[in-house]
PDB file of C-alpha atoms in Angstrom:
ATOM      1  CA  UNK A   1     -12.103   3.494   7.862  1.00 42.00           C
ATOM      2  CA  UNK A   2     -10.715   6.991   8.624  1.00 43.00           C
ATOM      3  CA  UNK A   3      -7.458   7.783  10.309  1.00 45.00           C
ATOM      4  CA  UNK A   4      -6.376  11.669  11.153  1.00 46.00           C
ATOM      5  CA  UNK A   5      -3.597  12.687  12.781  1.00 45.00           C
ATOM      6  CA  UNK A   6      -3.465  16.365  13.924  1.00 44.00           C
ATOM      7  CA  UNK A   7      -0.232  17.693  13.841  1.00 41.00           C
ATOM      8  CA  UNK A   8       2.445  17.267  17.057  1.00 45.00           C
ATOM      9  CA  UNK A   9       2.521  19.807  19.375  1.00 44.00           C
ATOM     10  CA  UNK A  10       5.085  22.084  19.630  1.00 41.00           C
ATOM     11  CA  UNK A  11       6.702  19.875  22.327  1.00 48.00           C
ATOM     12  CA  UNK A  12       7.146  16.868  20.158  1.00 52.00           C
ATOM     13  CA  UNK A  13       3.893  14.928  21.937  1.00 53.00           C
ATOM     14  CA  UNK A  14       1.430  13.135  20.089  1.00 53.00           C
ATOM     15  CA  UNK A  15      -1.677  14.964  19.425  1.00 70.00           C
ATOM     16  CA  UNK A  16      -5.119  14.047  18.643  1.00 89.00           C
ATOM     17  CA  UNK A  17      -5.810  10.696  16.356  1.00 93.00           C
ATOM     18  CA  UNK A  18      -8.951   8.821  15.541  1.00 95.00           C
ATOM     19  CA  UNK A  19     -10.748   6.563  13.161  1.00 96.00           C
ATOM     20  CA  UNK A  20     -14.289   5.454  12.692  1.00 96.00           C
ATOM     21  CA  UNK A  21     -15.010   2.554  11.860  1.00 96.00           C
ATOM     22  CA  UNK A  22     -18.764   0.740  10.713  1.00 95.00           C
ATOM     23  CA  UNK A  23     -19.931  -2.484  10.703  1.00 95.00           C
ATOM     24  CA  UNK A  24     -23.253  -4.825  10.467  1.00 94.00           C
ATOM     25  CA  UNK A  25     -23.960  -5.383  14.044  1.00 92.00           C
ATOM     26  CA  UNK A  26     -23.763  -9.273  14.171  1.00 92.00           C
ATOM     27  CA  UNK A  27     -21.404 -11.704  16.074  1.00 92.00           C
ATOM     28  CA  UNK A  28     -19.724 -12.679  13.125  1.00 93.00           C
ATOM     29  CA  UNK A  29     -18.072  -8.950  13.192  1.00 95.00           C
ATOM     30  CA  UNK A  30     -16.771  -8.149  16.361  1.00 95.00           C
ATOM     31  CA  UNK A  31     -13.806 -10.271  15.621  1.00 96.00           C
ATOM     32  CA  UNK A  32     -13.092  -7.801  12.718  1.00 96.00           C
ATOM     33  CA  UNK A  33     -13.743  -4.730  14.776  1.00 96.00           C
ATOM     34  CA  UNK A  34     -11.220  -6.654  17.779  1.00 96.00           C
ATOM     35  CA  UNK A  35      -8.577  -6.881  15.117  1.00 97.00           C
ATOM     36  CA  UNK A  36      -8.945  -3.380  13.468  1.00 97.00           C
ATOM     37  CA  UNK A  37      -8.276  -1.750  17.258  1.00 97.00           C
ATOM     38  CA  UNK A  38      -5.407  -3.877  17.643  1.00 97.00           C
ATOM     39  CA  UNK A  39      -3.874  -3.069  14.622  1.00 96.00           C
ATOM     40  CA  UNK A  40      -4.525   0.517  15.170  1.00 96.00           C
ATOM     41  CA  UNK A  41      -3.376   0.907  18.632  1.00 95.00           C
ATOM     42  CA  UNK A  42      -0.636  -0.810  17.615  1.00 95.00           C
ATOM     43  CA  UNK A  43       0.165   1.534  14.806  1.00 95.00           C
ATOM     44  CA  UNK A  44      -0.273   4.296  17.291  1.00 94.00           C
ATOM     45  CA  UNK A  45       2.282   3.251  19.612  1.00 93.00           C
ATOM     46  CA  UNK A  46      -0.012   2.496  22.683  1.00 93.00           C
ATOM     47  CA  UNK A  47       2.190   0.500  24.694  1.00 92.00           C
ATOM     48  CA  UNK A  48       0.961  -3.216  24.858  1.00 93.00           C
ATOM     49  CA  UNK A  49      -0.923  -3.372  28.404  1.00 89.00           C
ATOM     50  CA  UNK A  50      -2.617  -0.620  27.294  1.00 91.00           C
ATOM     51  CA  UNK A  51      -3.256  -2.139  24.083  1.00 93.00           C
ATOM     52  CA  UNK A  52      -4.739  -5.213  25.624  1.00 92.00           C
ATOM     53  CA  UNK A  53      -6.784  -3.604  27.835  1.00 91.00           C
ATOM     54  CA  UNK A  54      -8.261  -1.708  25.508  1.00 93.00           C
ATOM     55  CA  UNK A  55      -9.041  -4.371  22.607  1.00 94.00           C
ATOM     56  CA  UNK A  56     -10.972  -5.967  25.604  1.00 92.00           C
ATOM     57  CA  UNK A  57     -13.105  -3.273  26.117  1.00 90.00           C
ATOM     58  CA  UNK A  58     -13.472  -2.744  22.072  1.00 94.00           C
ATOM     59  CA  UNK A  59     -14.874  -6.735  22.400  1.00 93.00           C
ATOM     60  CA  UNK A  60     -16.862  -7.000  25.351  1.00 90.00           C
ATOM     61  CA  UNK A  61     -18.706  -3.237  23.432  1.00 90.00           C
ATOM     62  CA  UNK A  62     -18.518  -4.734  20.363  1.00 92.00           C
ATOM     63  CA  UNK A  63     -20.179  -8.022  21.513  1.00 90.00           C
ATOM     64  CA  UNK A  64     -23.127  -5.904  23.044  1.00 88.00           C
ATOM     65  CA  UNK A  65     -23.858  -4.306  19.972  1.00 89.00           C
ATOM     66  CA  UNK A  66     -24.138  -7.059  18.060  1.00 90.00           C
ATOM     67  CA  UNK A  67     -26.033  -8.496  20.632  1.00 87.00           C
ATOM     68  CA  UNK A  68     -28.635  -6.108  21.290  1.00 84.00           C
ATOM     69  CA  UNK A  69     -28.311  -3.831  17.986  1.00 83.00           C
ATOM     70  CA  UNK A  70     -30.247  -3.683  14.679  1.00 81.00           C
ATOM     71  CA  UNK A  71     -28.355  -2.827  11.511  1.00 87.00           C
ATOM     72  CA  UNK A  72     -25.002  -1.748  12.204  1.00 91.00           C
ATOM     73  CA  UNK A  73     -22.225  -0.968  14.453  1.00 93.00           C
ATOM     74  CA  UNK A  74     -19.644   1.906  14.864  1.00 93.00           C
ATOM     75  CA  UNK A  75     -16.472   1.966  16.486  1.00 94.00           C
ATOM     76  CA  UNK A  76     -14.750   5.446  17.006  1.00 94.00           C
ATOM     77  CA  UNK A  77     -10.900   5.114  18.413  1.00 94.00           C
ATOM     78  CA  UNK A  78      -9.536   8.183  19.156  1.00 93.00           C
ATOM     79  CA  UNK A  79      -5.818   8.913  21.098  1.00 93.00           C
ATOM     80  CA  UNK A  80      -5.421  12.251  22.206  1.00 91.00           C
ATOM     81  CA  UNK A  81      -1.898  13.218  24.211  1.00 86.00           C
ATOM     82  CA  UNK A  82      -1.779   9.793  25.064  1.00 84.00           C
ATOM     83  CA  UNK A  83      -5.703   9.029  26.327  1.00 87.00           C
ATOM     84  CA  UNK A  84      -7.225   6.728  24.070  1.00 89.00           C
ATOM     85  CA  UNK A  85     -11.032   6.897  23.819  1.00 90.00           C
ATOM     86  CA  UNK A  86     -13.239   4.251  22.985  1.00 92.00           C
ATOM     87  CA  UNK A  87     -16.978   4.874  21.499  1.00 90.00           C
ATOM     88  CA  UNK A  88     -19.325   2.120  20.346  1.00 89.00           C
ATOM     89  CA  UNK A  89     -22.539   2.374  19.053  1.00 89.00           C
ATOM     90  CA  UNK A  90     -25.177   0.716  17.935  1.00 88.00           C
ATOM     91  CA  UNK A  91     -28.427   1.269  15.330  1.00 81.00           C
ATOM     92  CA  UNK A  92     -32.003   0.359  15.438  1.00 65.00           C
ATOM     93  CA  UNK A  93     -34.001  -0.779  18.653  1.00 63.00           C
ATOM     94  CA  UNK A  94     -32.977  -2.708  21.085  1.00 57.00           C
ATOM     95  CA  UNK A  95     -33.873  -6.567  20.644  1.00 55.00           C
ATOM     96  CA  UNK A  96     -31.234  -9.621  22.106  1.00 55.00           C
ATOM     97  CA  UNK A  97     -30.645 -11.663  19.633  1.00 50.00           C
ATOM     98  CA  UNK A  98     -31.187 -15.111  21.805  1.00 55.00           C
ATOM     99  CA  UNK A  99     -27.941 -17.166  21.847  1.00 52.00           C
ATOM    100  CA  UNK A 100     -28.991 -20.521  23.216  1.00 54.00           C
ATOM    101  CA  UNK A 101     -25.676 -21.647  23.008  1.00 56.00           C
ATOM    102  CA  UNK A 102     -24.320 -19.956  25.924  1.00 51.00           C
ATOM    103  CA  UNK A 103     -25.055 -20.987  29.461  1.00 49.00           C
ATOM    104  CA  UNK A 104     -27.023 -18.493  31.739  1.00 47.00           C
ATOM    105  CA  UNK A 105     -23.944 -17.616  34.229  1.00 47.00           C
ATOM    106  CA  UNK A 106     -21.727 -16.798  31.324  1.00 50.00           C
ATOM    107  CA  UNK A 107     -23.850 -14.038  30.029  1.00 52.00           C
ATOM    108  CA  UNK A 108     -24.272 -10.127  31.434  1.00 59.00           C
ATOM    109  CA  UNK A 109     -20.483  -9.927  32.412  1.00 63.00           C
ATOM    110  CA  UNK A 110     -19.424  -7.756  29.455  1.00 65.00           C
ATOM    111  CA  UNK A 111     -20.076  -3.947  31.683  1.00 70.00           C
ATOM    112  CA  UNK A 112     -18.480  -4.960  34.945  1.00 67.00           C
ATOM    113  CA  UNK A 113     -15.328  -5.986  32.467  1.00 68.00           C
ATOM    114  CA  UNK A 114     -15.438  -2.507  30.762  1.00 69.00           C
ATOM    115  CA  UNK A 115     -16.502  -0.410  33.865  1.00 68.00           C
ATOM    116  CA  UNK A 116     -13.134  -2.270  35.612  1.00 58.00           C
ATOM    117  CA  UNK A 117     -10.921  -1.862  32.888  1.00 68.00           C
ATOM    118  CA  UNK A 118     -12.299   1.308  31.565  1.00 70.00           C
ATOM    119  CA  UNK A 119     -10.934   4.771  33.728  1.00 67.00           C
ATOM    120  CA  UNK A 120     -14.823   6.319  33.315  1.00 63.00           C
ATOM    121  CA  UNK A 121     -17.388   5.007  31.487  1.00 64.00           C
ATOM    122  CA  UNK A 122     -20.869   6.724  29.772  1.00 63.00           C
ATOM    123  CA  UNK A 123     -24.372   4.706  28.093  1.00 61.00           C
ATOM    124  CA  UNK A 124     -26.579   7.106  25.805  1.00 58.00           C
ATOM    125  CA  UNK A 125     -29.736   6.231  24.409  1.00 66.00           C
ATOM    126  CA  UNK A 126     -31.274   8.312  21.856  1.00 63.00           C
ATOM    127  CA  UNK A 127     -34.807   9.522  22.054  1.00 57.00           C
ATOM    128  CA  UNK A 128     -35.180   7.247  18.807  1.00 53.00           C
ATOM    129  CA  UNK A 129     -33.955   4.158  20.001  1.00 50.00           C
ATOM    130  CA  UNK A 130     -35.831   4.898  23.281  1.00 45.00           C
ATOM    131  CA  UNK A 131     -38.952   5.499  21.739  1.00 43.00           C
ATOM    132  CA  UNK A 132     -38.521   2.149  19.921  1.00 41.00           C
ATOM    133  CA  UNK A 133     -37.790  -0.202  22.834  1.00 42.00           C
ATOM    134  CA  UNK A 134     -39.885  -2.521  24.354  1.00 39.00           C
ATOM    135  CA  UNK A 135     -41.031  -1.734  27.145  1.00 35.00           C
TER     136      UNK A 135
END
């Protein structure tokens, strides 16, 4: 994990602040990577609506990654002047890892959460992981 705080304007606001964190991109993790924004945005101050909101998004991402990623995945948090960004990514093709577990109409929910919760939202795919899906 990094953390780095730039230093507060001349005003007294908050500036820039982010941290990067990477994990295997399995189910088992996205708990950890729900809990590390919490704590975070907690530690930054983000006012607890906020807060919530945003850990949601950080899941429902997270949860996707895991879902459809290879190797790892990386969460980037950043606040700047009081707009907190979220990034996550993913490595390796694109393959679902089949969860038989979960019934059909509880699935494919997870972007119409983030796109309602989320103020914009953005999907890249790299000519790498493009290349590498099926098609």
């Amino acid at each position: 994990m990094t953390d780095s705080a730039s230093p507060t304007s001349l005003l007294g606001r908050p500036c820039r602040r982010q941290a990067l964190r990477t994990l295997p991109a399995q189910e088992a993790h996205v708990s950890a990577a729900r809990h590390f924004a919490a704590d975070l945005l907690e530690t930054w101050s983000v006012p607890a609506s906020e807060r919530d909101s945003a850990v949601l998004i950080v899941d429902e991402l997270a949860a996707n990654a895991a879902q459809y990623g290879r190797e790892r995945m990386t969460l980037l948090l950043v606040l700047d002047h009081g707009t907190s960004h979220i990034v996550v990514s993913d490595s390796g093709m694109a393959v679902e890892h089949l969860r038989p577990d979960i019934a059909p109409d509880e699935h494919g929910r997870g972007t119409a959460i983030v796109q309602y919760l989320a103020q914009s939202t953005e999907v890249h795919q790299t000519a790498a992981a493009a290349k590498s899906a099926p098609a």
